[in-house]
PDB file of C-alpha atoms in Angstrom:
ATOM      1  CA  MET A  28      50.071 -59.255  11.599  1.00 40.00           C
ATOM      2  CA  SER A  29      53.081 -57.093  10.801  1.00 39.00           C
ATOM      3  CA  SER A  30      55.125 -56.169   7.800  1.00 38.00           C
ATOM      4  CA  GLN A  31      58.767 -57.086   7.346  1.00 35.00           C
ATOM      5  CA  PRO A  32      61.494 -55.139   9.187  1.00 33.00           C
ATOM      6  CA  VAL A  33      62.311 -51.914   7.367  1.00 33.00           C
ATOM      7  CA  PRO A  34      64.748 -49.007   7.618  1.00 32.00           C
ATOM      8  CA  THR A  35      64.151 -45.961   9.775  1.00 33.00           C
ATOM      9  CA  PRO A  36      61.790 -43.483   8.078  1.00 38.00           C
ATOM     10  CA  SER A  37      62.735 -39.980   7.127  1.00 35.00           C
ATOM     11  CA  PRO A  38      61.486 -37.248   9.484  1.00 32.00           C
ATOM     12  CA  SER A  39      58.844 -36.202   6.950  1.00 36.00           C
ATOM     13  CA  THR A  40      57.405 -39.708   6.773  1.00 37.00           C
ATOM     14  CA  ALA A  41      57.562 -40.314  10.497  1.00 39.00           C
ATOM     15  CA  GLY A  42      55.702 -37.079  11.143  1.00 39.00           C
ATOM     16  CA  ARG A  43      52.576 -38.421   9.499  1.00 38.00           C
ATOM     17  CA  THR A  44      52.292 -41.316  11.915  1.00 38.00           C
ATOM     18  CA  HIS A  45      53.683 -40.060  15.221  1.00 40.00           C
ATOM     19  CA  THR A  46      51.859 -39.486  18.494  1.00 39.00           C
ATOM     20  CA  SER A  47      48.386 -37.955  18.465  1.00 37.00           C
ATOM     21  CA  MET A  48      47.209 -37.180  22.024  1.00 32.00           C
ATOM     22  CA  ALA A  49      44.668 -34.991  23.714  1.00 35.00           C
ATOM     23  CA  ASP A  50      46.168 -31.978  25.471  1.00 33.00           C
ATOM     24  CA  ASN A  51      45.456 -33.363  28.927  1.00 30.00           C
ATOM     25  CA  MET A  52      47.169 -36.715  28.287  1.00 35.00           C
ATOM     26  CA  VAL A  53      50.709 -37.488  29.349  1.00 35.00           C
ATOM     27  CA  SER A  54      52.864 -39.799  27.206  1.00 44.00           C
ATOM     28  CA  GLY A  55      52.809 -43.294  28.686  1.00 51.00           C
ATOM     29  CA  GLU A  56      49.647 -42.566  30.665  1.00 60.00           C
ATOM     30  CA  SER A  57      47.118 -42.363  27.840  1.00 86.00           C
ATOM     31  CA  GLU A  58      43.915 -44.327  27.935  1.00 96.00           C
ATOM     32  CA  VAL A  59      44.442 -45.460  24.328  1.00 98.00           C
ATOM     33  CA  VAL A  60      47.863 -46.439  22.975  1.00 97.00           C
ATOM     34  CA  CYS A  61      48.782 -47.798  19.531  1.00 98.00           C
ATOM     35  CA  VAL A  62      52.078 -49.675  19.241  1.00 97.00           C
ATOM     36  CA  ASP A  63      53.243 -50.066  15.662  1.00 96.00           C
ATOM     37  CA  PHE A  64      55.957 -49.435  13.049  1.00 92.00           C
ATOM     38  CA  TRP A  65      55.704 -46.606  10.515  1.00 90.00           C
ATOM     39  CA  ALA A  66      55.658 -48.819   7.401  1.00 87.00           C
ATOM     40  CA  ASN A  67      53.457 -51.635   8.691  1.00 90.00           C
ATOM     41  CA  LEU A  68      50.503 -51.859   6.309  1.00 94.00           C
ATOM     42  CA  PHE A  69      48.453 -53.705   8.928  1.00 96.00           C
ATOM     43  CA  GLY A  70      49.088 -51.053  11.560  1.00 96.00           C
ATOM     44  CA  MET A  71      48.071 -48.264   9.194  1.00 97.00           C
ATOM     45  CA  ARG A  72      44.550 -49.663   9.454  1.00 98.00           C
ATOM     46  CA  VAL A  73      44.464 -49.050  13.187  1.00 98.00           C
ATOM     47  CA  LEU A  74      45.717 -45.468  12.887  1.00 98.00           C
ATOM     48  CA  ILE A  75      43.182 -44.659  10.167  1.00 98.00           C
ATOM     49  CA  ALA A  76      40.316 -46.121  12.199  1.00 98.00           C
ATOM     50  CA  LEU A  77      41.249 -44.208  15.355  1.00 98.00           C
ATOM     51  CA  ARG A  78      41.592 -40.958  13.422  1.00 98.00           C
ATOM     52  CA  GLU A  79      38.407 -41.557  11.441  1.00 97.00           C
ATOM     53  CA  LEU A  80      36.387 -41.943  14.662  1.00 97.00           C
ATOM     54  CA  GLY A  81      38.153 -39.080  16.406  1.00 96.00           C
ATOM     55  CA  VAL A  82      39.722 -41.189  19.162  1.00 97.00           C
ATOM     56  CA  SER A  83      42.634 -39.510  20.976  1.00 96.00           C
ATOM     57  CA  PHE A  84      45.580 -41.872  21.320  1.00 97.00           C
ATOM     58  CA  GLU A  85      49.272 -42.132  22.017  1.00 97.00           C
ATOM     59  CA  TYR A  86      51.477 -43.676  19.333  1.00 97.00           C
ATOM     60  CA  ILE A  87      54.541 -45.716  20.313  1.00 97.00           C
ATOM     61  CA  GLU A  88      56.980 -46.711  17.561  1.00 95.00           C
ATOM     62  CA  GLU A  89      58.272 -50.291  17.712  1.00 94.00           C
ATOM     63  CA  ASP A  90      61.564 -50.735  15.860  1.00 86.00           C
ATOM     64  CA  LEU A  91      61.148 -53.827  13.680  1.00 80.00           C
ATOM     65  CA  ARG A  92      64.606 -53.669  12.135  1.00 73.00           C
ATOM     66  CA  GLY A  93      66.139 -55.968  14.735  1.00 75.00           C
ATOM     67  CA  ARG A  94      65.172 -59.452  15.817  1.00 82.00           C
ATOM     68  CA  GLU A  95      64.378 -58.501  19.406  1.00 91.00           C
ATOM     69  CA  ARG A  96      61.038 -57.033  20.396  1.00 94.00           C
ATOM     70  CA  SER A  97      60.600 -54.466  23.119  1.00 95.00           C
ATOM     71  CA  ASP A  98      59.479 -55.422  26.615  1.00 96.00           C
ATOM     72  CA  LEU A  99      56.165 -53.689  25.894  1.00 96.00           C
ATOM     73  CA  VAL A 100      55.434 -55.909  22.878  1.00 96.00           C
ATOM     74  CA  LEU A 101      56.545 -59.045  24.723  1.00 96.00           C
ATOM     75  CA  ARG A 102      54.197 -58.206  27.579  1.00 96.00           C
ATOM     76  CA  MET A 103      51.242 -57.129  25.491  1.00 97.00           C
ATOM     77  CA  ASN A 104      51.449 -59.749  22.724  1.00 96.00           C
ATOM     78  CA  PRO A 105      53.433 -62.706  24.123  1.00 96.00           C
ATOM     79  CA  VAL A 106      51.821 -65.194  21.718  1.00 96.00           C
ATOM     80  CA  HIS A 107      52.744 -63.638  18.355  1.00 95.00           C
ATOM     81  CA  ARG A 108      55.125 -60.848  19.461  1.00 94.00           C
ATOM     82  CA  MET A 109      53.831 -58.700  16.601  1.00 95.00           C
ATOM     83  CA  VAL A 110      52.442 -55.220  16.042  1.00 97.00           C
ATOM     84  CA  PRO A 111      50.053 -53.505  15.732  1.00 98.00           C
ATOM     85  CA  ILE A 112      48.855 -53.625  19.308  1.00 98.00           C
ATOM     86  CA  LEU A 113      46.079 -51.430  20.668  1.00 98.00           C
ATOM     87  CA  ILE A 114      46.263 -50.905  24.428  1.00 98.00           C
ATOM     88  CA  HIS A 115      43.022 -49.642  25.950  1.00 97.00           C
ATOM     89  CA  ARG A 116      43.084 -48.853  29.650  1.00 96.00           C
ATOM     90  CA  GLY A 117      46.141 -51.034  30.047  1.00 96.00           C
ATOM     91  CA  ARG A 118      44.688 -54.090  28.277  1.00 97.00           C
ATOM     92  CA  PRO A 119      45.963 -55.211  24.849  1.00 97.00           C
ATOM     93  CA  ILE A 120      44.020 -56.032  21.694  1.00 98.00           C
ATOM     94  CA  CYS A 121      46.030 -57.704  18.907  1.00 98.00           C
ATOM     95  CA  ASN A 122      45.605 -58.478  15.185  1.00 97.00           C
ATOM     96  CA  SER A 123      44.614 -55.582  12.960  1.00 98.00           C
ATOM     97  CA  ILE A 124      41.179 -56.911  11.941  1.00 98.00           C
ATOM     98  CA  ASN A 125      40.326 -57.748  15.540  1.00 98.00           C
ATOM     99  CA  ILE A 126      41.474 -54.274  16.578  1.00 98.00           C
ATOM    100  CA  LEU A 127      39.291 -52.597  13.922  1.00 98.00           C
ATOM    101  CA  GLU A 128      36.219 -54.435  15.163  1.00 98.00           C
ATOM    102  CA  TYR A 129      37.068 -53.526  18.753  1.00 98.00           C
ATOM    103  CA  ILE A 130      37.484 -49.856  17.854  1.00 98.00           C
ATOM    104  CA  ASP A 131      34.107 -49.900  16.111  1.00 98.00           C
ATOM    105  CA  GLU A 132      32.372 -51.610  19.037  1.00 97.00           C
ATOM    106  CA  VAL A 133      33.826 -49.214  21.622  1.00 98.00           C
ATOM    107  CA  TRP A 134      33.757 -45.865  19.787  1.00 98.00           C
ATOM    108  CA  GLY A 135      31.709 -46.391  16.623  1.00 97.00           C
ATOM    109  CA  HIS A 136      28.347 -45.714  18.257  1.00 95.00           C
ATOM    110  CA  LEU A 137      29.640 -42.432  19.692  1.00 94.00           C
ATOM    111  CA  HIS A 138      30.747 -41.396  16.222  1.00 94.00           C
ATOM    112  CA  ALA A 139      27.338 -42.355  14.849  1.00 93.00           C
ATOM    113  CA  GLU A 140      25.559 -40.374  17.583  1.00 94.00           C
ATOM    114  CA  ALA A 141      27.633 -37.356  16.579  1.00 94.00           C
ATOM    115  CA  GLY A 142      26.359 -37.620  13.000  1.00 93.00           C
ATOM    116  CA  GLY A 143      28.917 -40.021  11.511  1.00 92.00           C
ATOM    117  CA  THR A 144      28.659 -43.727  10.835  1.00 92.00           C
ATOM    118  CA  GLN A 145      30.097 -46.860  12.393  1.00 96.00           C
ATOM    119  CA  LEU A 146      32.887 -48.653  10.553  1.00 98.00           C
ATOM    120  CA  LEU A 147      31.092 -51.954   9.978  1.00 97.00           C
ATOM    121  CA  PRO A 148      27.804 -51.965   8.048  1.00 95.00           C
ATOM    122  CA  ALA A 149      24.599 -52.256  10.064  1.00 94.00           C
ATOM    123  CA  ASP A 150      23.233 -55.080   7.923  1.00 96.00           C
ATOM    124  CA  PRO A 151      24.486 -58.542   9.073  1.00 97.00           C
ATOM    125  CA  LEU A 152      24.920 -59.804   5.505  1.00 97.00           C
ATOM    126  CA  GLU A 153      26.962 -56.744   4.548  1.00 96.00           C
ATOM    127  CA  ARG A 154      29.075 -57.169   7.695  1.00 97.00           C
ATOM    128  CA  ALA A 155      29.757 -60.782   6.753  1.00 98.00           C
ATOM    129  CA  SER A 156      30.720 -59.704   3.236  1.00 97.00           C
ATOM    130  CA  ALA A 157      33.107 -57.053   4.578  1.00 98.00           C
ATOM    131  CA  ARG A 158      34.792 -59.636   6.819  1.00 98.00           C
ATOM    132  CA  PHE A 159      35.041 -62.062   3.896  1.00 98.00           C
ATOM    133  CA  TRP A 160      36.890 -59.550   1.721  1.00 98.00           C
ATOM    134  CA  ALA A 161      39.104 -58.510   4.622  1.00 98.00           C
ATOM    135  CA  ASP A 162      40.156 -62.143   4.970  1.00 98.00           C
ATOM    136  CA  PHE A 163      40.711 -62.279   1.194  1.00 98.00           C
ATOM    137  CA  VAL A 164      43.124 -59.337   1.396  1.00 98.00           C
ATOM    138  CA  ASP A 165      45.059 -60.779   4.332  1.00 97.00           C
ATOM    139  CA  HIS A 166      45.329 -64.348   3.089  1.00 97.00           C
ATOM    140  CA  LYS A 167      45.357 -63.940  -0.691  1.00 97.00           C
ATOM    141  CA  VAL A 168      46.549 -60.508  -1.808  1.00 97.00           C
ATOM    142  CA  PHE A 169      49.406 -60.170   0.670  1.00 94.00           C
ATOM    143  CA  ASN A 170      50.661 -63.668  -0.175  1.00 95.00           C
ATOM    144  CA  THR A 171      50.610 -62.860  -3.887  1.00 96.00           C
ATOM    145  CA  GLU A 172      52.424 -59.576  -3.226  1.00 93.00           C
ATOM    146  CA  MET A 173      55.198 -61.565  -1.576  1.00 90.00           C
ATOM    147  CA  MET A 174      55.315 -63.946  -4.555  1.00 92.00           C
ATOM    148  CA  LEU A 175      55.718 -60.998  -6.928  1.00 93.00           C
ATOM    149  CA  PHE A 176      58.640 -59.584  -4.984  1.00 90.00           C
ATOM    150  CA  LYS A 177      60.375 -62.902  -4.319  1.00 88.00           C
ATOM    151  CA  SER A 178      59.796 -64.514  -7.731  1.00 88.00           C
ATOM    152  CA  ASN A 179      62.835 -65.829  -9.570  1.00 85.00           C
ATOM    153  CA  GLY A 180      62.769 -65.670 -13.348  1.00 86.00           C
ATOM    154  CA  ASP A 181      60.377 -64.180 -15.851  1.00 89.00           C
ATOM    155  CA  ASP A 182      57.886 -67.062 -15.748  1.00 94.00           C
ATOM    156  CA  GLN A 183      57.408 -66.864 -11.968  1.00 93.00           C
ATOM    157  CA  LYS A 184      57.106 -63.098 -12.046  1.00 92.00           C
ATOM    158  CA  GLU A 185      54.552 -63.207 -14.869  1.00 96.00           C
ATOM    159  CA  ALA A 186      52.506 -65.788 -12.973  1.00 96.00           C
ATOM    160  CA  ALA A 187      52.585 -63.705  -9.774  1.00 96.00           C
ATOM    161  CA  LYS A 188      51.709 -60.534 -11.702  1.00 97.00           C
ATOM    162  CA  GLY A 189      48.760 -62.226 -13.383  1.00 97.00           C
ATOM    163  CA  GLU A 190      47.460 -63.558 -10.080  1.00 98.00           C
ATOM    164  CA  LEU A 191      47.836 -60.184  -8.359  1.00 98.00           C
ATOM    165  CA  ILE A 192      45.957 -58.387 -11.141  1.00 98.00           C
ATOM    166  CA  ARG A 193      43.217 -61.035 -10.968  1.00 98.00           C
ATOM    167  CA  GLN A 194      42.845 -60.550  -7.214  1.00 98.00           C
ATOM    168  CA  LEU A 195      42.794 -56.757  -7.457  1.00 98.00           C
ATOM    169  CA  ARG A 196      40.101 -57.051 -10.124  1.00 98.00           C
ATOM    170  CA  GLN A 197      38.105 -59.251  -7.748  1.00 98.00           C
ATOM    171  CA  LEU A 198      38.347 -56.493  -5.140  1.00 98.00           C
ATOM    172  CA  GLU A 199      37.281 -54.024  -7.814  1.00 98.00           C
ATOM    173  CA  GLY A 200      34.296 -56.251  -8.534  1.00 98.00           C
ATOM    174  CA  ALA A 201      33.314 -56.111  -4.856  1.00 98.00           C
ATOM    175  CA  LEU A 202      33.564 -52.308  -5.029  1.00 98.00           C
ATOM    176  CA  GLY A 203      31.482 -52.095  -8.193  1.00 97.00           C
ATOM    177  CA  ASP A 204      30.234 -48.612  -9.019  1.00 97.00           C
ATOM    178  CA  LYS A 205      30.014 -47.513  -5.380  1.00 97.00           C
ATOM    179  CA  ASN A 206      32.056 -44.645  -3.960  1.00 97.00           C
ATOM    180  CA  PHE A 207      33.273 -46.883  -1.143  1.00 98.00           C
ATOM    181  CA  PHE A 208      32.995 -50.595  -0.450  1.00 97.00           C
ATOM    182  CA  SER A 209      29.929 -50.192   1.759  1.00 94.00           C
ATOM    183  CA  GLY A 210      28.263 -47.565  -0.420  1.00 95.00           C
ATOM    184  CA  ASN A 211      28.560 -43.812   0.036  1.00 94.00           C
ATOM    185  CA  GLU A 212      30.256 -44.000   3.444  1.00 95.00           C
ATOM    186  CA  PHE A 213      33.934 -44.726   4.105  1.00 98.00           C
ATOM    187  CA  GLY A 214      34.109 -47.737   6.414  1.00 98.00           C
ATOM    188  CA  PHE A 215      35.634 -50.986   7.607  1.00 98.00           C
ATOM    189  CA  LEU A 216      36.653 -52.589   4.314  1.00 98.00           C
ATOM    190  CA  ASP A 217      37.989 -49.315   2.923  1.00 98.00           C
ATOM    191  CA  ILE A 218      40.231 -49.072   5.983  1.00 98.00           C
ATOM    192  CA  VAL A 219      41.370 -52.671   5.485  1.00 98.00           C
ATOM    193  CA  VAL A 220      42.250 -52.177   1.817  1.00 98.00           C
ATOM    194  CA  ILE A 221      43.579 -48.604   1.513  1.00 98.00           C
ATOM    195  CA  PRO A 222      47.010 -49.319   3.099  1.00 97.00           C
ATOM    196  CA  LEU A 223      47.618 -51.592   0.088  1.00 96.00           C
ATOM    197  CA  SER A 224      47.776 -48.437  -2.014  1.00 96.00           C
ATOM    198  CA  SER A 225      51.150 -47.691  -0.424  1.00 95.00           C
ATOM    199  CA  MET A 226      52.365 -50.637  -2.507  1.00 93.00           C
ATOM    200  CA  PHE A 227      50.508 -49.891  -5.752  1.00 95.00           C
ATOM    201  CA  ARG A 228      53.484 -48.163  -7.380  1.00 92.00           C
ATOM    202  CA  ALA A 229      55.705 -51.005  -6.247  1.00 92.00           C
ATOM    203  CA  TYR A 230      53.309 -53.502  -7.852  1.00 94.00           C
ATOM    204  CA  GLU A 231      53.437 -51.568 -11.118  1.00 95.00           C
ATOM    205  CA  GLN A 232      57.200 -51.270 -11.165  1.00 91.00           C
ATOM    206  CA  GLN A 233      57.841 -54.877 -10.194  1.00 91.00           C
ATOM    207  CA  GLY A 234      55.158 -56.311 -12.493  1.00 93.00           C
ATOM    208  CA  LYS A 235      55.504 -53.720 -15.272  1.00 94.00           C
ATOM    209  CA  PHE A 236      51.799 -52.980 -15.607  1.00 97.00           C
ATOM    210  CA  ASP A 237      49.537 -49.961 -15.194  1.00 97.00           C
ATOM    211  CA  LEU A 238      46.850 -50.139 -12.508  1.00 98.00           C
ATOM    212  CA  GLU A 239      44.959 -47.251 -14.118  1.00 97.00           C
ATOM    213  CA  VAL A 240      44.488 -49.545 -17.119  1.00 98.00           C
ATOM    214  CA  GLU A 241      43.942 -52.813 -15.239  1.00 98.00           C
ATOM    215  CA  CYS A 242      41.738 -51.549 -12.368  1.00 98.00           C
ATOM    216  CA  PRO A 243      40.413 -48.049 -13.148  1.00 98.00           C
ATOM    217  CA  LYS A 244      37.548 -48.153 -10.630  1.00 98.00           C
ATOM    218  CA  LEU A 245      39.896 -49.233  -7.856  1.00 98.00           C
ATOM    219  CA  MET A 246      42.228 -46.354  -8.669  1.00 98.00           C
ATOM    220  CA  ARG A 247      39.377 -43.839  -8.556  1.00 98.00           C
ATOM    221  CA  TRP A 248      38.400 -45.301  -5.176  1.00 98.00           C
ATOM    222  CA  GLU A 249      42.011 -44.855  -4.012  1.00 98.00           C
ATOM    223  CA  LYS A 250      41.900 -41.155  -4.871  1.00 98.00           C
ATOM    224  CA  ARG A 251      38.617 -40.705  -2.970  1.00 98.00           C
ATOM    225  CA  CYS A 252      40.064 -42.400   0.100  1.00 98.00           C
ATOM    226  CA  LYS A 253      43.198 -40.274   0.025  1.00 97.00           C
ATOM    227  CA  GLU A 254      41.089 -37.122   0.209  1.00 98.00           C
ATOM    228  CA  ARG A 255      40.188 -38.063   3.783  1.00 98.00           C
ATOM    229  CA  GLU A 256      42.308 -36.552   6.539  1.00 98.00           C
ATOM    230  CA  SER A 257      42.481 -39.863   8.425  1.00 98.00           C
ATOM    231  CA  VAL A 258      44.107 -41.478   5.390  1.00 98.00           C
ATOM    232  CA  LYS A 259      46.310 -38.564   4.337  1.00 96.00           C
ATOM    233  CA  SER A 260      47.790 -38.249   7.821  1.00 97.00           C
ATOM    234  CA  THR A 261      48.576 -41.963   8.029  1.00 97.00           C
ATOM    235  CA  LEU A 262      49.878 -43.318   4.732  1.00 97.00           C
ATOM    236  CA  PRO A 263      53.652 -42.973   4.221  1.00 94.00           C
ATOM    237  CA  ASP A 264      55.373 -41.933   1.011  1.00 93.00           C
ATOM    238  CA  GLU A 265      54.986 -44.673  -1.602  1.00 92.00           C
ATOM    239  CA  GLU A 266      58.530 -44.377  -2.906  1.00 90.00           C
ATOM    240  CA  GLU A 267      59.953 -44.782   0.595  1.00 90.00           C
ATOM    241  CA  VAL A 268      57.813 -47.889   1.078  1.00 83.00           C
ATOM    242  CA  TYR A 269      59.012 -49.255  -2.270  1.00 85.00           C
ATOM    243  CA  ARG A 270      62.666 -48.610  -1.411  1.00 82.00           C
ATOM    244  CA  MET A 271      62.141 -50.395   1.872  1.00 77.00           C
ATOM    245  CA  HIS A 272      60.692 -53.484   0.184  1.00 74.00           C
ATOM    246  CA  LYS A 273      63.450 -53.572  -2.430  1.00 78.00           C
ATOM    247  CA  LYS A 274      66.033 -53.566   0.334  1.00 73.00           C
ATOM    248  CA  TRP A 275      64.185 -56.208   2.336  1.00 69.00           C
ATOM    249  CA  TYR A 276      63.760 -58.555  -0.621  1.00 73.00           C
ATOM    250  CA  GLY A 277      67.229 -57.893  -2.008  1.00 74.00           C
ATOM    251  CA  ILE A 278      65.937 -56.258  -5.189  1.00 76.00           C
ATOM    252  CA  GLU A 279      68.274 -53.859  -7.022  1.00 61.00           C
TER     253      GLU A 279
END
């Protein structure tokens, strides 16, 4: 999945998401390539996962401002023509959730052998729960976000705001009192959800509510996640993301 077309980022924002390659890799010849757009919330997941597991990769920016996709995207994702796309040894993997699972299957065990953990929980029931909430974010929260931004009139906006707060509280309920969604270790569902935080200020300003009041545990979780280098080096400036969405949705 991909976010809506957005304006070109400032150099400071772009710098947090540009190419990360091993010294012996040549651009265009890397074993692992991520094709994405700087403000794509879905693509941020892929970048965080690669950085969290220490995978060297080349980043290629796909300009989503126009209607036409690059030849690379058309070749690698001819069905949906969307980013993010992970290209591993010349073969594409598409859809952010699918890519996260692929990254974990290919590199997660190496990270675990080095003293870290894999992204998905080891327990099958916990893995199923993580996938359930990932689907909830993609098919519920993002749809409600769009309703909030595109709502016409106070009644529609209030309804969208109420539904968004309800859904964020449901996510908070899944988090509970844990440091991260799977317990003490940052993992799959944290990576799925944390890009949403780039829109938290936009939610508050559009809905006129305070997430610290409505979802205090979720906000403490956000701060913990943003202490991680993989997250800090990926997430763009929230105000730039908000300005982009206001322009896209025609909001003054």
